Amino acid sequence: MSVLIVSPGRDPENWVKALENQHPGLNIYVYPEEHDPEEVEFALTWNHPRGLFKNYPNLKVIASMGAGVDHILSDEGLPEDVRVTRVIDETLTEDMGDFVLSQVMNHIRGLHYYAKVQQKKKWDQFQYKRPQNTKVGIMGLGVLGNAVAEKLNKNFFKVYAWSRTEKSCSNVTCYHGKDQLEEFLQNSEVLVCLLPLTEDTENILNSDLFDMLPEGAYIINVARGQHLVEHDLMKMIDSGHLSGASLDVFREEPLPEDHPFWEHSKINITPHIASVTKPESVVPQIVDNYERMKENEPLKNKVELEKGY
């Protein structure tokens, strides 16, 4: 019985060390080193090559290295009976809350703008907003969405949230379903996307949605690049309907050097660092699921494949 780590483009050394420390004697392979596919029952992965797992006849569990699982579920060649798990971690949750709060504060105080005009030696002041007078809308009320809502609420923002199905969050005005989407958007001066990536949410950040936002709204995307229709965002910023955007995720990563986002004065770019998985923090839950798999016990943080999250 073996564990396979598949993470193209990432150095897996810290994952191997963390697994060995948590479970001494665990047999670990790192793709694409030579190994026997029939030995592998548990895979730990991020952005595996499409169709790879069809080659593992005894594979039972595929564990994501992070909170997202779209990189797994988008593979149409997954074995039929395989179970998929994701990471839920306090560190990831706290980091996401801190990051979104910093982006919202940077926007309402104009810090992104000042950083850009400094390069031009331009002295240009404008009226900033206060949290108490700012409405922030959060799309997605999963673990991360709830944490972000709580963080913003504690910092005196007026917080609204929208989810596919009915959910609740303390001190947050919650909406759900397509019928309540427009009312939610009308209350979103800053819109934060924290949705899972599914067939229903892909391309959801588009012109039709932006039209329902109040004029001057600001976009923060920390979910997936595939949520955003890039041309629509630039068109709506250039028209003045949107005031700008902070983007941490992109359709192609790293973002190509010739991408127009780099040069756009009202788009702030960060390289997918809003919340980064730390192996030593999440490996205990991964090893726990490995043991649960061996004992035929229910897995923690199991993904509902039909929902996509």
mmCIF file of C-alpha atoms in Angstrom, residues 30-183:
data_model
loop_
_atom_site.group_PDB
_atom_site.id
_atom_site.type_symbol
_atom_site.label_atom_id
_atom_site.label_comp_id
_atom_site.label_asym_id
_atom_site.label_seq_id
_atom_site.Cartn_x
_atom_site.Cartn_y
_atom_site.Cartn_z
ATOM 1 C CA VAL A 30 6.627 11.141 -6.175
ATOM 2 C CA TYR A 31 5.356 11.193 -9.767
ATOM 3 C CA PRO A 32 6.936 10.577 -12.269
ATOM 4 C CA GLU A 33 9.564 8.487 -10.472
ATOM 5 C CA GLU A 34 9.418 4.771 -11.194
ATOM 6 C CA HIS A 35 6.803 2.897 -9.163
ATOM 7 C CA ASP A 36 4.241 0.110 -9.369
ATOM 8 C CA PRO A 37 0.781 1.588 -10.112
ATOM 9 C CA GLU A 38 -0.923 -1.419 -8.517
ATOM 10 C CA GLU A 39 0.566 -0.501 -5.127
ATOM 11 C CA VAL A 40 -1.018 2.953 -5.026
ATOM 12 C CA GLU A 41 -4.310 3.315 -3.162
ATOM 13 C CA PHE A 42 -4.039 6.947 -2.067
ATOM 14 C CA ALA A 43 -2.955 9.954 -4.156
ATOM 15 C CA LEU A 44 -2.120 13.484 -2.989
ATOM 16 C CA THR A 45 -2.253 15.951 -5.847
ATOM 17 C CA TRP A 46 -2.435 19.424 -7.340
ATOM 18 C CA ASN A 47 -2.986 19.840 -11.096
ATOM 19 C CA HIS A 48 -2.228 16.258 -12.088
ATOM 20 C CA PRO A 49 -1.901 15.363 -15.788
ATOM 21 C CA ARG A 50 -5.337 14.644 -17.234
ATOM 22 C CA GLY A 51 -6.151 10.949 -17.401
ATOM 23 C CA LEU A 52 -3.252 9.929 -15.149
ATOM 24 C CA PHE A 53 -5.305 8.202 -12.475
ATOM 25 C CA LYS A 54 -6.882 5.769 -14.936
ATOM 26 C CA ASN A 55 -3.555 3.937 -14.735
ATOM 27 C CA TYR A 56 -4.001 3.066 -11.046
ATOM 28 C CA PRO A 57 -6.354 0.077 -10.748
ATOM 29 C CA ASN A 58 -6.416 0.041 -6.932
ATOM 30 C CA LEU A 59 -6.718 3.786 -6.317
ATOM 31 C CA LYS A 60 -9.352 4.545 -3.667
ATOM 32 C CA VAL A 61 -8.788 8.164 -2.617
ATOM 33 C CA ILE A 62 -7.530 11.317 -4.336
ATOM 34 C CA ALA A 63 -6.693 14.067 -1.837
ATOM 35 C CA SER A 64 -6.337 17.671 -2.934
ATOM 36 C CA MET A 65 -3.348 19.550 -1.556
ATOM 37 C CA GLY A 66 -5.570 22.592 -1.063
ATOM 38 C CA ALA A 67 -9.114 23.757 -0.491
ATOM 39 C CA GLY A 68 -9.989 23.635 -4.195
ATOM 40 C CA VAL A 69 -10.879 20.436 -6.031
ATOM 41 C CA ASP A 70 -11.784 21.697 -9.514
ATOM 42 C CA HIS A 71 -8.309 20.691 -10.724
ATOM 43 C CA ILE A 72 -9.285 17.100 -9.870
ATOM 44 C CA LEU A 73 -12.941 17.044 -10.875
ATOM 45 C CA SER A 74 -12.268 18.619 -14.269
ATOM 46 C CA ASP A 75 -10.527 15.384 -15.285
ATOM 47 C CA GLU A 76 -13.107 13.319 -17.149
ATOM 48 C CA GLY A 77 -10.846 10.275 -16.800
ATOM 49 C CA LEU A 78 -11.149 9.807 -13.033
ATOM 50 C CA PRO A 79 -11.759 6.208 -11.899
ATOM 51 C CA GLU A 80 -15.470 5.641 -11.287
ATOM 52 C CA ASP A 81 -15.395 4.676 -7.620
ATOM 53 C CA VAL A 82 -12.622 6.956 -6.398
ATOM 54 C CA ARG A 83 -13.336 9.290 -3.468
ATOM 55 C CA VAL A 84 -12.063 12.858 -3.454
ATOM 56 C CA THR A 85 -11.157 14.933 -0.401
ATOM 57 C CA ARG A 86 -10.133 18.526 0.123
ATOM 58 C CA VAL A 87 -8.275 20.480 2.786
ATOM 59 C CA ILE A 88 -10.032 22.471 5.481
ATOM 60 C CA ASP A 89 -7.471 24.249 7.626
ATOM 61 C CA GLU A 90 -7.622 27.073 10.160
ATOM 62 C CA THR A 91 -4.422 28.601 8.818
ATOM 63 C CA LEU A 92 -5.802 28.728 5.272
ATOM 64 C CA THR A 93 -9.045 30.189 6.552
ATOM 65 C CA GLU A 94 -7.380 32.904 8.633
ATOM 66 C CA ASP A 95 -5.005 33.812 5.820
ATOM 67 C CA MET A 96 -7.877 34.215 3.361
ATOM 68 C CA GLY A 97 -9.759 36.469 5.771
ATOM 69 C CA ASP A 98 -6.680 38.638 6.307
ATOM 70 C CA PHE A 99 -5.995 38.873 2.580
ATOM 71 C CA VAL A 100 -9.512 39.892 1.578
ATOM 72 C CA LEU A 101 -9.667 42.428 4.404
ATOM 73 C CA SER A 102 -6.381 43.939 3.202
ATOM 74 C CA GLN A 103 -7.659 44.175 -0.380
ATOM 75 C CA VAL A 104 -10.922 45.821 0.666
ATOM 76 C CA MET A 105 -9.064 48.295 2.910
ATOM 77 C CA ASN A 106 -6.561 49.053 0.156
ATOM 78 C CA HIS A 107 -9.457 49.832 -2.160
ATOM 79 C CA ILE A 108 -11.472 52.115 0.115
ATOM 80 C CA ARG A 109 -8.321 54.004 1.212
ATOM 81 C CA GLY A 110 -6.944 54.202 -2.345
ATOM 82 C CA LEU A 111 -3.628 52.529 -1.528
ATOM 83 C CA HIS A 112 -3.439 50.636 -4.824
ATOM 84 C CA TYR A 113 -3.915 53.923 -6.646
ATOM 85 C CA TYR A 114 -1.315 55.789 -4.602
ATOM 86 C CA ALA A 115 1.245 53.048 -5.206
ATOM 87 C CA LYS A 116 0.800 53.523 -8.954
ATOM 88 C CA VAL A 117 0.849 57.330 -9.036
ATOM 89 C CA GLN A 118 3.967 57.383 -6.856
ATOM 90 C CA GLN A 119 5.866 56.089 -9.867
ATOM 91 C CA LYS A 120 4.741 59.231 -11.721
ATOM 92 C CA LYS A 121 5.668 61.508 -8.775
ATOM 93 C CA LYS A 122 2.069 62.669 -8.762
ATOM 94 C CA TRP A 123 0.511 64.255 -5.643
ATOM 95 C CA ASP A 124 -3.190 63.412 -5.941
ATOM 96 C CA GLN A 125 -5.550 63.165 -2.981
ATOM 97 C CA PHE A 126 -9.152 61.927 -3.004
ATOM 98 C CA GLN A 127 -11.852 61.251 -0.442
ATOM 99 C CA TYR A 128 -11.586 57.800 1.076
ATOM 100 C CA LYS A 129 -14.432 55.681 2.488
ATOM 101 C CA ARG A 130 -14.769 54.175 5.946
ATOM 102 C CA PRO A 131 -15.704 50.525 6.653
ATOM 103 C CA GLN A 132 -18.931 51.591 8.369
ATOM 104 C CA ASN A 133 -20.064 53.184 5.101
ATOM 105 C CA THR A 134 -18.989 50.354 2.784
ATOM 106 C CA LYS A 135 -21.157 47.446 1.608
ATOM 107 C CA VAL A 136 -19.223 44.273 0.783
ATOM 108 C CA GLY A 137 -20.868 41.331 -0.976
ATOM 109 C CA ILE A 138 -19.419 37.831 -0.745
ATOM 110 C CA MET A 139 -20.297 35.218 -3.354
ATOM 111 C CA GLY A 140 -19.933 31.801 -1.750
ATOM 112 C CA LEU A 141 -20.633 30.896 1.867
ATOM 113 C CA GLY A 142 -18.461 27.848 2.376
ATOM 114 C CA VAL A 143 -15.759 27.638 5.031
ATOM 115 C CA LEU A 144 -13.692 30.410 3.453
ATOM 116 C CA GLY A 145 -16.687 32.604 2.655
ATOM 117 C CA ASN A 146 -17.920 32.412 6.242
ATOM 118 C CA ALA A 147 -14.466 33.287 7.568
ATOM 119 C CA VAL A 148 -14.172 36.300 5.269
ATOM 120 C CA ALA A 149 -17.658 37.487 6.218
ATOM 121 C CA GLU A 150 -16.806 37.228 9.913
ATOM 122 C CA LYS A 151 -13.514 39.074 9.449
ATOM 123 C CA LEU A 152 -15.156 41.924 7.555
ATOM 124 C CA ASN A 153 -18.018 42.129 10.021
ATOM 125 C CA LYS A 154 -15.590 42.427 12.938
ATOM 126 C CA ASN A 155 -13.984 45.341 11.096
ATOM 127 C CA PHE A 156 -17.311 47.177 10.845
ATOM 128 C CA PHE A 157 -18.113 46.607 7.171
ATOM 129 C CA LYS A 158 -21.730 46.083 6.110
ATOM 130 C CA VAL A 159 -21.584 42.507 4.876
ATOM 131 C CA TYR A 160 -23.904 40.726 2.448
ATOM 132 C CA ALA A 161 -23.538 37.180 1.133
ATOM 133 C CA TRP A 162 -24.971 35.026 -1.637
ATOM 134 C CA SER A 163 -24.896 31.254 -2.085
ATOM 135 C CA ARG A 164 -26.512 28.740 -4.398
ATOM 136 C CA THR A 165 -28.631 27.255 -1.601
ATOM 137 C CA GLU A 166 -29.974 28.875 1.548
ATOM 138 C CA LYS A 167 -27.345 29.433 4.251
ATOM 139 C CA SER A 168 -26.925 31.692 7.238
ATOM 140 C CA CYS A 169 -24.023 33.617 8.743
ATOM 141 C CA SER A 170 -24.060 35.701 11.947
ATOM 142 C CA ASN A 171 -24.555 39.451 11.431
ATOM 143 C CA VAL A 172 -24.613 39.011 7.639
ATOM 144 C CA THR A 173 -27.551 39.628 5.301
ATOM 145 C CA CYS A 174 -27.776 36.408 3.290
ATOM 146 C CA TYR A 175 -29.310 35.761 -0.125
ATOM 147 C CA HIS A 176 -29.526 32.569 -2.137
ATOM 148 C CA GLY A 177 -30.520 31.269 -5.536
ATOM 149 C CA LYS A 178 -30.910 32.989 -8.886
ATOM 150 C CA ASP A 179 -34.033 34.876 -7.824
ATOM 151 C CA GLN A 180 -32.156 36.757 -5.081
ATOM 152 C CA LEU A 181 -28.912 37.348 -6.968
ATOM 153 C CA GLU A 182 -29.788 40.784 -8.344
ATOM 154 C CA GLU A 183 -30.855 42.165 -4.960
#
